[in-house]
XYZ file of C-alpha atoms in Angstrom:
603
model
C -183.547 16.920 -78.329
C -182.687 17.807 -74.719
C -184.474 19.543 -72.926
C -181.629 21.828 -71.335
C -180.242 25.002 -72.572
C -177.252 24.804 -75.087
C -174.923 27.131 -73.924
C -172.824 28.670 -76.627
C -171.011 30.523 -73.084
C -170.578 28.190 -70.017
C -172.375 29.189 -66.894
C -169.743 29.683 -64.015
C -168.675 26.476 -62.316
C -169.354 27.924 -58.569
C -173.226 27.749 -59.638
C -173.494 24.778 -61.524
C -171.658 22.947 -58.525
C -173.751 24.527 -56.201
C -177.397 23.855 -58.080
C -175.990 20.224 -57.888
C -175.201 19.825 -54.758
C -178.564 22.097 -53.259
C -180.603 19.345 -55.479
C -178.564 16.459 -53.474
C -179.442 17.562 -50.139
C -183.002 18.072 -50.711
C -183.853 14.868 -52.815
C -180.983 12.431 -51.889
C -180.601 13.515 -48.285
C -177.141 13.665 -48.867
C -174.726 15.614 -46.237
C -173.822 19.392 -47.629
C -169.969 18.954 -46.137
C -169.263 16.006 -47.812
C -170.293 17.441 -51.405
C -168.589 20.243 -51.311
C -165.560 18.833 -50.262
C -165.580 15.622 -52.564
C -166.020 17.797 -55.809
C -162.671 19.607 -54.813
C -163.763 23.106 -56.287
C -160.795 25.885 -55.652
C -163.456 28.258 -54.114
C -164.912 26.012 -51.071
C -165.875 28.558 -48.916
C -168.152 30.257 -51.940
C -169.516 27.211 -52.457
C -170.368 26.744 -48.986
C -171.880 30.172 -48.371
C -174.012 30.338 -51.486
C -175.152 26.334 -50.701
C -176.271 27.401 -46.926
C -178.174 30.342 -48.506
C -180.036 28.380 -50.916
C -181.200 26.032 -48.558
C -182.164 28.574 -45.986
C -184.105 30.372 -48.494
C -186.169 27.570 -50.268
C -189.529 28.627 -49.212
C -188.682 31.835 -50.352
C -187.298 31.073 -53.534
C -190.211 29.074 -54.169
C -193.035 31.697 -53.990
C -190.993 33.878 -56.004
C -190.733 31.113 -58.837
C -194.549 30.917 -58.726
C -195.288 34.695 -58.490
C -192.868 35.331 -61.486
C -193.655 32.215 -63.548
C -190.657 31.921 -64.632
C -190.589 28.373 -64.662
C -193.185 27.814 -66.623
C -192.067 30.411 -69.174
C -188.894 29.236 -69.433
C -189.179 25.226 -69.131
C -185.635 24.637 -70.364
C -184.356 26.377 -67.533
C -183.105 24.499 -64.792
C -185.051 24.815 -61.505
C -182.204 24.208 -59.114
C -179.679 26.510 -61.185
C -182.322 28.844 -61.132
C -182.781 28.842 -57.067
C -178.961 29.451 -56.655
C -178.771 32.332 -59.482
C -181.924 34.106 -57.731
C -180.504 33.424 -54.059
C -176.968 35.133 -55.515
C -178.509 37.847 -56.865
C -181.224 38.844 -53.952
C -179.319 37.338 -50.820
C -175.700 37.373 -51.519
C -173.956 39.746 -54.390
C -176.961 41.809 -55.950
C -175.922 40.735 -59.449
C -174.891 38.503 -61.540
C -172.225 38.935 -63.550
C -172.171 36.519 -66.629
C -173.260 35.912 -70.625
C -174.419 32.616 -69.734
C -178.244 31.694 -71.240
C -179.381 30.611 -67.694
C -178.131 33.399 -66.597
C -179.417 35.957 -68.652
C -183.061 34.559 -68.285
C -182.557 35.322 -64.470
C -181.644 38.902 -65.200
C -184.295 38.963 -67.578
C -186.821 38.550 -64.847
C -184.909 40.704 -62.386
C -187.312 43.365 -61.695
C -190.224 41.053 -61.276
C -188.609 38.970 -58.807
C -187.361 42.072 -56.746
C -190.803 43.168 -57.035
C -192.391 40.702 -55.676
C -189.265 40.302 -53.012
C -190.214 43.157 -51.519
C -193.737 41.860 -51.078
C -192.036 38.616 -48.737
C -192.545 40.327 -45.709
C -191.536 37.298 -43.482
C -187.437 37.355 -45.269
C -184.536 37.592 -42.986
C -181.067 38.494 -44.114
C -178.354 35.413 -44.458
C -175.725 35.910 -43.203
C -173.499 32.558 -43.333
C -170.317 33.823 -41.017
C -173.048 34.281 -37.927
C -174.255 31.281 -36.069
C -175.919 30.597 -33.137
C -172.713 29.329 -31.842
C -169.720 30.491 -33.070
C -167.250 27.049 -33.206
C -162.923 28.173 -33.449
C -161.768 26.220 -35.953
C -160.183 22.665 -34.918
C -157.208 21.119 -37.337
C -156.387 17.937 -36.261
C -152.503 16.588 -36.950
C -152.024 13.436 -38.936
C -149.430 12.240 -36.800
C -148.710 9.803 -39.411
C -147.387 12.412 -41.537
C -145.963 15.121 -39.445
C -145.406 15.197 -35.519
C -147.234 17.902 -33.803
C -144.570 19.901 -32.399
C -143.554 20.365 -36.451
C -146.849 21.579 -36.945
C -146.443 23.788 -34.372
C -143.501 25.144 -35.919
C -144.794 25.218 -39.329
C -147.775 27.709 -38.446
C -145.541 29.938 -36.126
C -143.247 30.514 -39.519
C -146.618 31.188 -41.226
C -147.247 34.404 -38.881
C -149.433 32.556 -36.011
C -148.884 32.636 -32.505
C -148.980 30.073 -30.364
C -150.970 30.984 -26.480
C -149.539 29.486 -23.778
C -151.831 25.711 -23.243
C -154.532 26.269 -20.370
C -154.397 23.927 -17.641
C -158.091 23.971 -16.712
C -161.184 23.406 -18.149
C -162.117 26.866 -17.364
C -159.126 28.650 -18.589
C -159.105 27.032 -22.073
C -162.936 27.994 -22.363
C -161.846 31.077 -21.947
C -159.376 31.399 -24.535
C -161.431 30.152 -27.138
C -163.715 32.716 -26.459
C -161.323 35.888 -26.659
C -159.116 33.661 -29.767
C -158.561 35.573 -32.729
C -155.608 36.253 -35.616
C -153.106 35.729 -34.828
C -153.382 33.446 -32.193
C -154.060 29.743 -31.888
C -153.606 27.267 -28.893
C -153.271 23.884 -28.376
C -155.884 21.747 -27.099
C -156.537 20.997 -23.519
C -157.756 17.521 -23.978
C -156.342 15.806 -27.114
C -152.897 17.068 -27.558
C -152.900 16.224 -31.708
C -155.516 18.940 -31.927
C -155.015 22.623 -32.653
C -156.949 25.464 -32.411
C -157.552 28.552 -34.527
C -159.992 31.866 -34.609
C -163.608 30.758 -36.178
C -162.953 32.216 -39.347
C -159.997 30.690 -40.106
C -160.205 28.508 -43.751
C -157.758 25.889 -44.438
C -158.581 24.593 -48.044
C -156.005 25.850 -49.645
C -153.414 25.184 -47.355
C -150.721 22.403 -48.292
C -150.642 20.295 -45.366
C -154.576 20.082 -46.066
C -154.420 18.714 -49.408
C -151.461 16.827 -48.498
C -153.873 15.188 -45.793
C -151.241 16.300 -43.195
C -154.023 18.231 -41.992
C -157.417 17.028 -41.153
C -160.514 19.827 -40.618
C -162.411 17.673 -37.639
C -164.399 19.324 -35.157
C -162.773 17.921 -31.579
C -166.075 16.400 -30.533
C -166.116 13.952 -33.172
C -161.994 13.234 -31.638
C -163.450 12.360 -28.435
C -164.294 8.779 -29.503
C -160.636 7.597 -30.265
C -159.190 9.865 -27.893
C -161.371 8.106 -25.006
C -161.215 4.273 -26.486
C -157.295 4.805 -26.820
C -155.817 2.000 -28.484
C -152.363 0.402 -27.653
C -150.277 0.413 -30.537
C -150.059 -3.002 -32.265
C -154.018 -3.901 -31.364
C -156.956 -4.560 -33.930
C -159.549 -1.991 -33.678
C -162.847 -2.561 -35.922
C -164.994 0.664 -36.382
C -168.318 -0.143 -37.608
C -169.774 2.335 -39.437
C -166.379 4.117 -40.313
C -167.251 6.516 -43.302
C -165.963 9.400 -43.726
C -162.887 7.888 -42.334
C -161.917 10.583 -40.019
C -162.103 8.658 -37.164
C -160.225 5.137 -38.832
C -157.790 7.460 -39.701
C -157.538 8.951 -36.191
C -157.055 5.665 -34.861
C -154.613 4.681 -37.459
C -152.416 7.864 -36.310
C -152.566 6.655 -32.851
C -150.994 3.329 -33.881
C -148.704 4.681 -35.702
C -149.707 2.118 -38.487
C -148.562 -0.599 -36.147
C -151.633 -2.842 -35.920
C -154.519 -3.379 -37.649
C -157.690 -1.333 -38.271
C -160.780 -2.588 -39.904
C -163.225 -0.094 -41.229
C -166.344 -0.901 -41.957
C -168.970 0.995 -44.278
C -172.377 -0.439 -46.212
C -172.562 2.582 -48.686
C -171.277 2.227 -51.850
C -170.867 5.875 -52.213
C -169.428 6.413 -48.842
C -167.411 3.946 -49.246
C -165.544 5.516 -51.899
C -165.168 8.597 -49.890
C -163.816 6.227 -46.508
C -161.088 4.829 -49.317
C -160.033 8.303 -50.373
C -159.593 8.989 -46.543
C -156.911 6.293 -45.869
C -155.510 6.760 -48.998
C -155.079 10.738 -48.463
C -153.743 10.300 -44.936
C -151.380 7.193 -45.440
C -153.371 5.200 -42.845
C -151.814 1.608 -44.070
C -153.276 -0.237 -41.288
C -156.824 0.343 -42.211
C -158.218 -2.471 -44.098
C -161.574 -1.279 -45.302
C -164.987 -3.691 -45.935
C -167.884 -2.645 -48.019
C -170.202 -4.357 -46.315
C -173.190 -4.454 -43.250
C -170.914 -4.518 -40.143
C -173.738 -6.781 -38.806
C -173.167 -9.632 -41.670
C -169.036 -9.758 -39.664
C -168.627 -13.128 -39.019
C -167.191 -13.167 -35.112
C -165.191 -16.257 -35.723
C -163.537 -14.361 -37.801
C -163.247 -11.257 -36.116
C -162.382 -12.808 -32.753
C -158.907 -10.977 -32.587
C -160.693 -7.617 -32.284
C -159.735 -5.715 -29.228
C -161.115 -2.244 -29.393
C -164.671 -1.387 -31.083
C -166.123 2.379 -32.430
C -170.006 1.813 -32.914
C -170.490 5.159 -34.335
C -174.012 4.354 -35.960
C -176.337 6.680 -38.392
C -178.163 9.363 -36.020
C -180.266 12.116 -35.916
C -177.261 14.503 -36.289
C -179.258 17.028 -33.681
C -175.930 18.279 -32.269
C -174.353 19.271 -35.418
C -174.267 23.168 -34.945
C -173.520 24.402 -38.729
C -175.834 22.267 -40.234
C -178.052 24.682 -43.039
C -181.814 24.184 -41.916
C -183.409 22.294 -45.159
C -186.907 22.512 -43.718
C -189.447 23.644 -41.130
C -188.763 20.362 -38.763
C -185.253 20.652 -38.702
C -184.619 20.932 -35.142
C -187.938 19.490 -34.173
C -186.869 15.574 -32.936
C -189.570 13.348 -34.934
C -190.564 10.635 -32.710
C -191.390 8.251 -35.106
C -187.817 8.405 -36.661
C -185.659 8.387 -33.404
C -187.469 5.241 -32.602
C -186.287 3.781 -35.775
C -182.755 5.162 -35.482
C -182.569 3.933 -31.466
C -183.546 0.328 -32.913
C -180.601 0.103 -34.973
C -178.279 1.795 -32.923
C -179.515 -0.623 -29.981
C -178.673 -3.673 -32.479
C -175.328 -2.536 -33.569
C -174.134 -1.876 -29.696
C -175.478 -4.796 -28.903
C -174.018 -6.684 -31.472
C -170.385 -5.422 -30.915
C -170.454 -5.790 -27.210
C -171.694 -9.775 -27.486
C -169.944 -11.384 -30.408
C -166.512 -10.296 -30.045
C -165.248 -12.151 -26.567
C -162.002 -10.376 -26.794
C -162.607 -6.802 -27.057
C -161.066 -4.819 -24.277
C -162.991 -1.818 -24.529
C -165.996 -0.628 -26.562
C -167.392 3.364 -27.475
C -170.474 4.077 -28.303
C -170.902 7.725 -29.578
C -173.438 9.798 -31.638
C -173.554 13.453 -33.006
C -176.846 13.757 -31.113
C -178.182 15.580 -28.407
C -181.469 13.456 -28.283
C -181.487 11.103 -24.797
C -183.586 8.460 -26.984
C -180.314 7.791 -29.367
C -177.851 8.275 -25.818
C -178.936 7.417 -22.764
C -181.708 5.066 -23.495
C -179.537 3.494 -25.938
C -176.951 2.417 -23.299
C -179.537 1.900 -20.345
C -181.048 -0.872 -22.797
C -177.550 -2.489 -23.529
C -177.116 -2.395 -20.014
C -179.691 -4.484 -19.176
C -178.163 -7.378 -20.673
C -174.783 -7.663 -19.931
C -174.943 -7.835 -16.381
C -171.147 -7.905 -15.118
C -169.324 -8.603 -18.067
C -169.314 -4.793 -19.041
C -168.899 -1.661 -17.265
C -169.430 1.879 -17.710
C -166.162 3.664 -16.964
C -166.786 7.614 -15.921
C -165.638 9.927 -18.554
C -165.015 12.652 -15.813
C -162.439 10.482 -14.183
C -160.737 9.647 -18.039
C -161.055 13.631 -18.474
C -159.373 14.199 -14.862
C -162.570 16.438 -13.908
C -161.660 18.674 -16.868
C -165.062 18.982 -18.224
C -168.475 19.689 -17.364
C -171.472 18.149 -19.224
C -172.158 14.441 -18.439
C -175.401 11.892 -19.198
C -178.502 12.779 -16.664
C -178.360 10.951 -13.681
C -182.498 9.768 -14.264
C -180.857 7.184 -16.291
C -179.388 4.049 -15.365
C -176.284 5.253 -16.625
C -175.963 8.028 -14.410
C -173.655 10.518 -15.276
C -170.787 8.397 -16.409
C -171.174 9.176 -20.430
C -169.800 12.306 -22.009
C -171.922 15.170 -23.508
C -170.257 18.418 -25.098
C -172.941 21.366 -25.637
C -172.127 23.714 -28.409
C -173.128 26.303 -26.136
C -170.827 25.427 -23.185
C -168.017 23.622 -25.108
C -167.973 25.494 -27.923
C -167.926 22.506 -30.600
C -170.939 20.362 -32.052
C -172.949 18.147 -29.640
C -172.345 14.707 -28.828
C -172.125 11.906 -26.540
C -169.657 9.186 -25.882
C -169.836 5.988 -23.818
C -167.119 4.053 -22.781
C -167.384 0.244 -21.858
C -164.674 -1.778 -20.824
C -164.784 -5.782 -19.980
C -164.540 -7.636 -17.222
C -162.985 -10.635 -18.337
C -163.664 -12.387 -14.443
C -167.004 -12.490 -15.667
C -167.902 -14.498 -18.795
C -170.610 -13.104 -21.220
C -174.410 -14.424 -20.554
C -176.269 -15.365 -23.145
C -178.410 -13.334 -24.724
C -181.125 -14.037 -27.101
C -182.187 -9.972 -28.182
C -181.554 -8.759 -31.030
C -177.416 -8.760 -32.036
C -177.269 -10.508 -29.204
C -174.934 -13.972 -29.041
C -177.494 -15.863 -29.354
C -179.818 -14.116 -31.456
C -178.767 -16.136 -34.873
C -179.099 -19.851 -32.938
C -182.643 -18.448 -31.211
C -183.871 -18.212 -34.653
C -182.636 -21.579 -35.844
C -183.896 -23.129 -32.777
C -187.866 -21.781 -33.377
C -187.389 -23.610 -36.737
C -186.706 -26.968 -35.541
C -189.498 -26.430 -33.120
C -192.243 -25.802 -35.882
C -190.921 -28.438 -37.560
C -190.687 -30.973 -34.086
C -194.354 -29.600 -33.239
C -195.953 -31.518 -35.885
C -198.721 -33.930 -34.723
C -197.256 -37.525 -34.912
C -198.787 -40.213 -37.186
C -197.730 -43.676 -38.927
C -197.946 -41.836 -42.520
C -195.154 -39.928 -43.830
C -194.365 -37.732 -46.629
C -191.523 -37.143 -48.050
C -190.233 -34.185 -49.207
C -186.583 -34.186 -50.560
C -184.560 -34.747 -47.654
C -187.045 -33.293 -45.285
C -190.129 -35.387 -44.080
C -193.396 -34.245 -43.672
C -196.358 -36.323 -41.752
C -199.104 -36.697 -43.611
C -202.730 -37.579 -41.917
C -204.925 -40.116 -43.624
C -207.650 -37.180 -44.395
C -204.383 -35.496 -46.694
C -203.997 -38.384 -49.273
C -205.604 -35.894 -51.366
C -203.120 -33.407 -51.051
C -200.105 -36.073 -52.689
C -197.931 -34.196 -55.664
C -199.710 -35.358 -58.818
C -197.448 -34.437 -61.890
C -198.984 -34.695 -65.453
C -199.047 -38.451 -65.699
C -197.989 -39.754 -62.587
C -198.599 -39.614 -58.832
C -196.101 -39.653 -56.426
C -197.118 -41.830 -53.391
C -195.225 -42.817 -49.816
C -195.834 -45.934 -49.061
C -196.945 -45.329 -45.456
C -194.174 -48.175 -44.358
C -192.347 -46.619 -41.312
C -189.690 -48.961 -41.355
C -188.728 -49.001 -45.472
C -189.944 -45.763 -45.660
C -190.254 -46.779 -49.445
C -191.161 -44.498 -52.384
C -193.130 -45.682 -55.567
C -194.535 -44.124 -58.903
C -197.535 -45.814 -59.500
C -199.648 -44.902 -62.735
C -202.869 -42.221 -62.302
C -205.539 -45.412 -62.953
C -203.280 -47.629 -60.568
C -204.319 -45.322 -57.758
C -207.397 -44.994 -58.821
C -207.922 -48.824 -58.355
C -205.884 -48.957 -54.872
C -208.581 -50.413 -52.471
C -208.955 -48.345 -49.581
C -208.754 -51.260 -46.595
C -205.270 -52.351 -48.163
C -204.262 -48.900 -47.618
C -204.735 -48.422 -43.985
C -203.629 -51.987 -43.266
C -199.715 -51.051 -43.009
C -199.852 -47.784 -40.828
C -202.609 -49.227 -38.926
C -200.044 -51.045 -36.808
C -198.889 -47.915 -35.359
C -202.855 -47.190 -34.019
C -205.243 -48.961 -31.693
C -207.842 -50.748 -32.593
C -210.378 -48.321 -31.712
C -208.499 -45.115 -33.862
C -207.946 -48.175 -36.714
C -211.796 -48.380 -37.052
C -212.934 -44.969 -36.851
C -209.578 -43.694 -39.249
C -210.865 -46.661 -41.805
C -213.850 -45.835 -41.792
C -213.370 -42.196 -42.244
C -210.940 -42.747 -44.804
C -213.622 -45.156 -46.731
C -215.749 -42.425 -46.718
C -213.668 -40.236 -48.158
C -212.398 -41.776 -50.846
C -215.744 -43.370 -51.874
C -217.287 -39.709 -52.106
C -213.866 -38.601 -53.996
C -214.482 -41.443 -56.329
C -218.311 -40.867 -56.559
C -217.254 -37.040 -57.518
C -214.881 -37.865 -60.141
C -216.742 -40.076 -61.936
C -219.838 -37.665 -62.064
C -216.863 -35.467 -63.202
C -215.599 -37.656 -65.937
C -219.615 -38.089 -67.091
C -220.375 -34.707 -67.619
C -216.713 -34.145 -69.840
C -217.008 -37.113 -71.874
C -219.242 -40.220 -71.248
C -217.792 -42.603 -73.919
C -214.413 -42.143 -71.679
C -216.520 -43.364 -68.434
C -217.346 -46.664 -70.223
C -213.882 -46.754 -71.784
C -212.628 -46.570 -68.289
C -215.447 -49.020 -66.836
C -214.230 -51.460 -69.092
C -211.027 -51.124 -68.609
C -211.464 -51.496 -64.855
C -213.822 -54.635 -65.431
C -210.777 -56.148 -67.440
C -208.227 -55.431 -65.031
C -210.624 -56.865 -62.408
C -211.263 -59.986 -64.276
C -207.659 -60.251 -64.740
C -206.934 -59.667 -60.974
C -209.506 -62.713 -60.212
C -207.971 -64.875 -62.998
C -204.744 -64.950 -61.501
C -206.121 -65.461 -58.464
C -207.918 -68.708 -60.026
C -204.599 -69.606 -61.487
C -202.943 -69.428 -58.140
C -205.210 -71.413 -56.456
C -204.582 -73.958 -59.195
C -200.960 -74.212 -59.018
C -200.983 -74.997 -54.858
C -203.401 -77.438 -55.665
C -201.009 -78.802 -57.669
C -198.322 -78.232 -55.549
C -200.345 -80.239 -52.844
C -201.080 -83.093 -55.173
C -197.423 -83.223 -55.967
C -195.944 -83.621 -52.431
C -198.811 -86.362 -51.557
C -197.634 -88.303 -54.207
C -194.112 -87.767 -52.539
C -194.611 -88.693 -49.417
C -196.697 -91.866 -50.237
C-alpha cells in the first residue's frame, strides 16, 4: 500500500510542481530556471515566486515542522508539498484555498503553525519582485526566425515604445535605470538584443513559445558576440547545454556552417536538443558526450571554440539562496572547479591547430575560476596565443575589466550586476598567431598530455633490470631472475616453463614430476652464456641452494600429508633414474658398436 495520500480531489498543479522542483534543487542540485521552464506550466511566474520563497524560507519551515509535529502525525503527508503549502499560506497568500487531503491537513494545523510563527523572531518578509539588483529584462532575437527590425515592429504594434539607442556607455546605463512601461531600447552592444522594464514577463508571449524569442540575460551574449564567427565556419562549444549560446551562434551564421555542441549530461542534453529544435538552429550538430574524449583528428576543421565550463555561478544575481554558504566562495570547491576549467581551456587551445579564435567565459565573479584560470593557460602557450583587449573589441564602451595584479592585466571582460546592471561574468578572448607554431606541452589537456602518459609506460616497462632469462607473457615479455623460478604459472597439472634460450626463445609444457626432476646445473647452463664466469658461479650456486631447500621443504611437506605417497614418489624417481642410466648404458653400447663397425671397414 503506498504510503502517499489518495486523493479523491487533486491538489492544485502550481504546488505539486513546485514541491517537485524545491525537492530537486535541494537534493539533486539541480538549477531552479531550468525546472520551471522545462515542465512548461501556464503560470511560470507563480511557480517561480512560490519556488524562491520556499527555498528562502527552509530553515524556517523546518522549525515549524518540528514545533508542530506535523510530520510525524501525519507520515503520509508529503514533506516537500508540505513546505510549499505552509510557505503559501504564511509568506505569500495567507490561505489556501483547496479540498485537497494535503491540503486540508495544512489548514488543520494552521493555528499551531502561526503560533509558533510568531515565536520565529529572526523571519524576514519575501518579497520575490525586490532584489539586490534590479536586472531590465533582456529578449534576445532569433535572427533565424525573424530579423530584428520586425521585432521591432512587432512590439511597437503591441503598445511599446521604442527610446532612441544611446551612443555611450554612460547614456545607455542611464536609460536602463529610469526604463519602465512603456518603453524599451535597443542594446548598445549586441544589436540582436532588446531591452524591456524589470518586470516585464514574456512566457506567454508567441514569439517565446515559437522560440522567436529567447529570455537570455546579455552577459551570457557576450561570449558569441565577442568570438564572432564568420558565416560558413565550424564553431565547437564545449559544454553547450542549455543551448542558448549554440543557438546564438547558429543565428549569427545564419545556419550557414557548422556548429558542434557538446554536452556530457544525459538530462541536459535533452534540454540542449529541445533548444535547437525550438529555435530552428539546423547547423548545430549536437554530441552527448565528454568534450575532452573529441578526437582532434577529427575535429581539426574547427575554427572558433566556446569553453564555457561548470562554475561556481557566484555572479548569477537572481539565484534563490538554498543555504547559509551561498555566497560564501568554498575554497576547497573552487579549487576543484579551477582544475577542470584549467583542463578544458587547455585542452581546446592545444589540440585544435586551426582554431582562429578561442573564449573562455564563466558566470563567476571569483578571480580563482577567471583570472588565475587564464594566467595558468598563459603560461604555456607562449606566442602562439594572445589575449586580445575586450575594451578595444567594445570601442571603450564599458567599464569593468580583469585586475591588472594578474598576468592578464586588464584585457578580459567583467560585467558587475551592480554597475552593468545584468549577472556577473567574465570573458576572455584568445586569438592565434599562426607565425608561431604551438609548443608542446605535456600538462594536463595539453598536446602532449595523452603520448606523456604512453611514454612513462614504455619506460617502466624498458626500466626492467636485464638478464639472460625471460618470461613470457602473451605477447609481452617479462625478465625473470634466477631467484623467481618459483614464481612460474603452475596450472592444475602442468607448469608452464621458458626455456631460458635467448635466441629460440622456446616455450614447453613439461609435466609437475618432470620439473621436479630437472637438475639444477643443466638449468643454468644455457643462460649462463650471457654471464661471466664469476656471476655464473655465485648465480649457480645460489640457485642450488635454493632449489635444494625448496625440494628439502616439499618433501617434508609431502611426509607430513601422506607418507605412503613419499615412497610412491621415491620409487618412482629411483625408476626413472635407473631408466635414465640404462639408456645411458645402452648408448654407450651402440657407439661401441658403431666403432667396431667402421674398424672393420676401414681394415
Amino acid at each position: 500500500m503506498s504510503n502517499e495520500f489518495v486523493h479523491s480531489v487533486t491538489v492544485p498543479r502550481i504546488y505539486k510542481c513546485t514541491a517537485n522542483i524545491v525537492r530537486r534543487v535541494r537534493e539533486d542540485g539541480a538549477s531552479l530556471k531550468t525546472l520551471i521552464y522545462e515542465k512548461k506550466h501556464p503560470n511560470v511566474a507563480g511557480i517561480y515566486g512560490l519556488s524562491v520563497n520556499t527555498l528562502r524560507a527552509l530553515p524556517q519551515l523546518d522549525q515549524l515542522l518540528d514545533k508542530t509535529q506535523i510530520l510525524r502525525e501525519q507520515p503520509r503527508l508529503d514533506p516537500w508539498l508540505a513546505r510549499v503549502l505552509i510557505t503559501e499560506l504564511l509568506w505569500r497568500k495567507g490561505c489556501l484555498k483547496s479540498g485537497s487531503k494535503p491540503v486540508l491537513t495544512v489548514l488543520a494545523y494552521e493555528n499551531k503553525l502561526r503560533e509558533e510563527f510568531k515565536n520565529l523572531a529572526h523571519v524576514e518578509t519575501l518579497v520575490v519582485d525586490k532584489e539586490k539588483v534590479i536586472k531590465p529584462r533582456y529578449v534576445r532575437i532569433n535572427t533565424l526566425l525573424l530579423s530584428v527590425e520586425k521585432a521591432i515592429s512587432i512590439f511597437q504594434e503591441d503598445g511599446w515604445q521604442l527610446l532612441s539607442r544611446s551612443t555611450t556607455y554612460s547614456s545607455y546605463l542611464r536609460s536602463l535605470s529610469q526604463l519602465s512601461k512603456p518603453y524599451f531600447i535597443q542594446d548598445l552592444h549586441i544589436p540582436e538584443i532588446l531591452v524591456f522594464p524589470s518586470s516585464t514577463l514574456f512566457h506567454e508571449h508567441n514569439g517565446y513559445r515559437n522560440g522567436e524569442l529567447i529570455l537570455q540575460d546579455k552577459a551570457s551574449c557576450f561570449p558569441v558576440h565577442l568570438l564572432d564567427p564568420v558565416r560558413g565556419s565550424v564553431v565547437l562549444d564545449m559544454c553547450a547545454a542549455p543551448g542558448m549560446k549554440a543557438t546564438h551562434v547558429a543565428a549569427k551564421l545564419q545556419n550557414c556552417g557548422k556548429v558542434y555542441a557538446v554536452e556530457i549530461d544525459a538530462k541536459r542534453f535533452e534540454i540542449l536538443v529541445s533548444q535547437i529544435k525550438k529555435t530552428h538552429s539546423s547547423c548545430v550538430e549536437s554530441l552527448n558526450q565528454d568534450a575532452l574524449t573529441l578526437d582532434p583528428k577529427l575535429y581539426s576543421h574547427v575554427e572558433y571554440i566556446l569553453v564555457d565550463p561548470p562554475c561556481s555561478g557566484s555572479g548569477i544575481v537572481d539565484r534563490p539562496k538554498q543555504s547559509d554558504m551561498d555566497g560564501k566562495p568554498e575554497l576547497e570547491r573552487l579549487q576543484n572547479l579551477q582544475s577542470f576549467q584549467v583542463y578544458l581551456l587547455r585542452y581546446a587551445l592545444f589540440n585544435f591547430p586551426n582554431a582562429k579564435r578561442i573564449i573562455y567565459s564563466t558566470c563567476s565573479l571569483h578571480p580563482e575560476e577567471n583570472e588565475e584560470v587564464i594566467d595558468e593557460v598563459l603560461a604555456d602557450i607562449g606566442n602562439a596565443y594572445r589575449l586580445l583587449p575586450v575594451r578595444q573589441l567594445l570601442k571603450n564602451n564599458w567599464k569593468n575589466f580583469s585586475s591588472a595584479k594578474y598576468n592578464c592585466g586588464d584585457t578580459c571582460l567583467y560585467s558587475k550586476p551592480d554597475d552593468d546592471f545584468c549577472n556577473g561574468f567574465f570573458v576572455a578572448v584568445f586569438e592565434r598567431n599562426f607565425d608561431v607554431t604551438l609548443p608542446k606541452c605535456k600538462s594536463k589537456g595539453g598536446n602532449e598530455y595523452k603520448n606523456l602518459i604512453k611514454a612513462n609506460l614504455n619506460v617502466e616497462k624498458d626500466s626492467m633490470t636485464k638478464t639472460a632469462a625471460y618470461k613470457q607473457d602473451g605477447k609481452k615479455k617479462k625478465i625473470l631472475m634466477p631467484h623467481e623460478f618459483d614464481e612460474m604459472r603452475i596450472s592444475k597439472n602442468t607448469v608452464e616453463v621458458i626455456v631460458p634460450e635467448i635466441k629460440s626463445g622456446v616455450k614447453t609444457k613439461k609435466n609437475k614430476k618432470e620439473v621436479e626432476k630437472m637438475d639444477a646445473s643443466s638449468d643454468l647452463c644455457s643462460f649462463n652464456r650471457e654471464l661471466t664466469s664469476n656471476e655464473s658461479k655465485d648465480i649457480q650456486n645460489k640457485t642450488l641452494k635454493d632449489m635444494e631447500t625448496r625440494k628439502s621443504r616439499k618433501k617434508r611437506k609431502l611426509k607430513d600429508k601422506n607418507v605412503l605417497k613419499i615412497k610412491k614418489d621415491k620409487k618412482m624417481v629411483e625408476a626413472d633414474y635407473d631408466e635414465e642410466q640404462q639408456n645411458s648404458e645402452t648408448k654407450i653400447e651402440l657407439s661401441k658398436i658403431k666403432e667396431e663397425k667402421r674398424m672393420k671397414i676401414k681394415k
